[in-house]
Amino acid sequence: MLSPSYLLAVIFISIQGSCGQIVKTQSPDYISVSLCISQATYLAWFQQKPQQPPKCLIYQASTWQSGIPDRFSGSISGNEYKLTITGGTEDDEGRYYCLQYDTTPYTQ
């Protein structure tokens, strides 16, 4: 298992209605990133590896995209949205993004 701080290289957030800072929490077993959005909305999390397009991991805040390992999870509590990677591997290295969108269902 890799060090969690190594896994989450960069997060870019461009969110309307953001109400706070991005918070990264980590332990030897997991890493999570959370952010606050002040208005009702949908949120998707993406992973991007070098020389590849972004890949959707989680949509509607907590729904896995087909084929995504369950070590990735998304959650929402009030206005706080969170991405957690539990038991990360070398394959999880990359950039992680979130996308705010207004309609459902999300389609790629």
CSV table of C-alpha atoms in Angstrom, one decimal:
chain,number,residue,atom,x,y,z
A,1,MET,CA,0.0,0.0,0.0
A,2,LEU,CA,1.2,3.5,-0.8
A,3,SER,CA,1.4,6.4,1.5
A,4,PRO,CA,-2.0,8.2,1.2
A,5,SER,CA,-0.3,11.6,0.7
A,6,TYR,CA,1.3,10.2,-2.4
A,7,LEU,CA,-1.9,8.9,-3.9
A,8,LEU,CA,-3.8,12.2,-4.1
A,9,ALA,CA,-1.5,14.4,-6.1
A,10,VAL,CA,-3.7,17.3,-7.0
A,11,ILE,CA,-7.3,18.3,-6.6
A,12,PHE,CA,-8.8,21.1,-8.7
A,13,ILE,CA,-12.0,22.5,-7.5
A,14,SER,CA,-14.1,24.9,-9.5
A,15,ILE,CA,-17.4,25.0,-7.7
A,16,GLN,CA,-20.1,27.6,-7.6
A,17,GLY,CA,-21.5,28.3,-4.1
A,18,SER,CA,-18.4,26.9,-2.3
A,19,CYS,CA,-18.7,27.7,1.4
A,20,GLY,CA,-15.4,26.6,2.8
A,21,GLN,CA,-12.0,25.2,2.3
A,22,ILE,CA,-11.0,21.9,0.8
A,23,VAL,CA,-10.0,19.5,3.7
A,24,LYS,CA,-7.7,16.5,3.2
A,25,THR,CA,-7.7,13.9,6.0
A,26,GLN,CA,-5.4,10.9,5.9
A,27,SER,CA,-4.3,7.9,7.9
A,28,PRO,CA,-2.1,4.9,6.9
A,29,ASP,CA,-5.3,3.1,5.7
A,30,TYR,CA,-7.2,5.8,3.8
A,31,ILE,CA,-7.3,9.4,2.4
A,32,SER,CA,-10.3,11.6,2.0
A,33,VAL,CA,-11.0,15.0,0.6
A,34,SER,CA,-14.1,17.0,1.5
A,35,LEU,CA,-15.5,20.3,0.4
A,36,CYS,CA,-18.6,22.3,1.2
A,37,ILE,CA,-21.1,23.5,-1.3
A,38,SER,CA,-23.8,26.0,-0.1
A,39,GLN,CA,-26.4,25.3,-2.7
A,40,ALA,CA,-28.2,22.1,-3.6
A,41,THR,CA,-26.5,20.4,-6.5
A,42,TYR,CA,-25.0,17.2,-7.8
A,43,LEU,CA,-21.3,16.3,-7.6
A,44,ALA,CA,-19.1,13.8,-9.5
A,45,TRP,CA,-15.5,12.8,-8.7
A,46,PHE,CA,-13.0,12.0,-11.4
A,47,GLN,CA,-9.5,10.5,-11.6
A,48,GLN,CA,-7.0,11.4,-14.3
A,49,LYS,CA,-3.8,9.6,-15.0
A,50,PRO,CA,-1.0,11.0,-17.2
A,51,GLN,CA,-1.8,11.0,-20.9
A,52,GLN,CA,-5.4,9.8,-20.3
A,53,PRO,CA,-8.7,11.6,-20.2
A,54,PRO,CA,-10.5,12.0,-16.8
A,55,LYS,CA,-12.5,8.9,-15.7
A,56,CYS,CA,-15.6,9.3,-13.7
A,57,LEU,CA,-15.4,7.4,-10.3
A,58,ILE,CA,-18.5,8.6,-8.4
A,59,TYR,CA,-21.6,10.6,-9.5
A,60,GLN,CA,-24.6,12.0,-7.7
A,61,ALA,CA,-22.2,12.4,-4.7
A,62,SER,CA,-22.1,8.7,-3.7
A,63,THR,CA,-23.0,6.4,-6.7
A,64,TRP,CA,-20.2,4.3,-8.2
A,65,GLN,CA,-19.6,4.5,-11.9
A,66,SER,CA,-19.7,1.0,-13.4
A,67,GLY,CA,-16.5,-0.9,-13.0
A,68,ILE,CA,-15.0,1.3,-10.3
A,69,PRO,CA,-13.4,-0.6,-7.3
A,70,ASP,CA,-15.2,-0.3,-4.0
A,71,ARG,CA,-12.1,1.2,-2.3
A,72,PHE,CA,-13.4,4.5,-3.8
A,73,SER,CA,-16.4,5.9,-2.0
A,74,GLY,CA,-18.3,9.2,-2.1
A,75,SER,CA,-20.6,10.6,0.6
A,76,ILE,CA,-22.6,13.7,1.4
A,77,SER,CA,-23.6,15.0,4.8
A,78,GLY,CA,-25.5,18.3,4.7
A,79,ASN,CA,-23.5,20.5,2.4
A,80,GLU,CA,-20.2,18.5,2.8
A,81,TYR,CA,-19.2,16.2,-0.1
A,82,LYS,CA,-16.4,13.7,0.5
A,83,LEU,CA,-14.3,11.4,-1.7
A,84,THR,CA,-12.5,8.6,0.2
A,85,ILE,CA,-9.9,6.1,-1.0
A,86,THR,CA,-9.5,3.1,1.4
A,87,GLY,CA,-6.5,0.8,1.0
A,88,GLY,CA,-5.0,2.7,-2.0
A,89,THR,CA,-2.7,1.1,-4.5
A,90,GLU,CA,-0.2,2.4,-7.0
A,91,ASP,CA,-2.9,2.2,-9.6
A,92,ASP,CA,-4.7,5.0,-7.7
A,93,GLU,CA,-2.0,7.6,-8.3
A,94,GLY,CA,-3.2,10.5,-10.4
A,95,ARG,CA,-5.1,13.8,-10.3
A,96,TYR,CA,-8.5,13.9,-8.8
A,97,TYR,CA,-11.2,16.4,-9.8
A,98,CYS,CA,-14.8,17.1,-8.8
A,99,LEU,CA,-17.5,18.4,-11.1
A,100,GLN,CA,-20.6,20.2,-10.0
A,101,TYR,CA,-23.6,19.7,-12.3
A,102,ASP,CA,-27.3,20.7,-12.2
A,103,THR,CA,-29.2,17.9,-13.9
A,104,THR,CA,-29.6,14.2,-13.2
A,105,PRO,CA,-28.7,11.6,-14.4
A,106,TYR,CA,-25.1,12.4,-15.1
A,107,THR,CA,-24.0,11.1,-18.5
A,108,GLN,CA,-20.5,10.9,-19.9
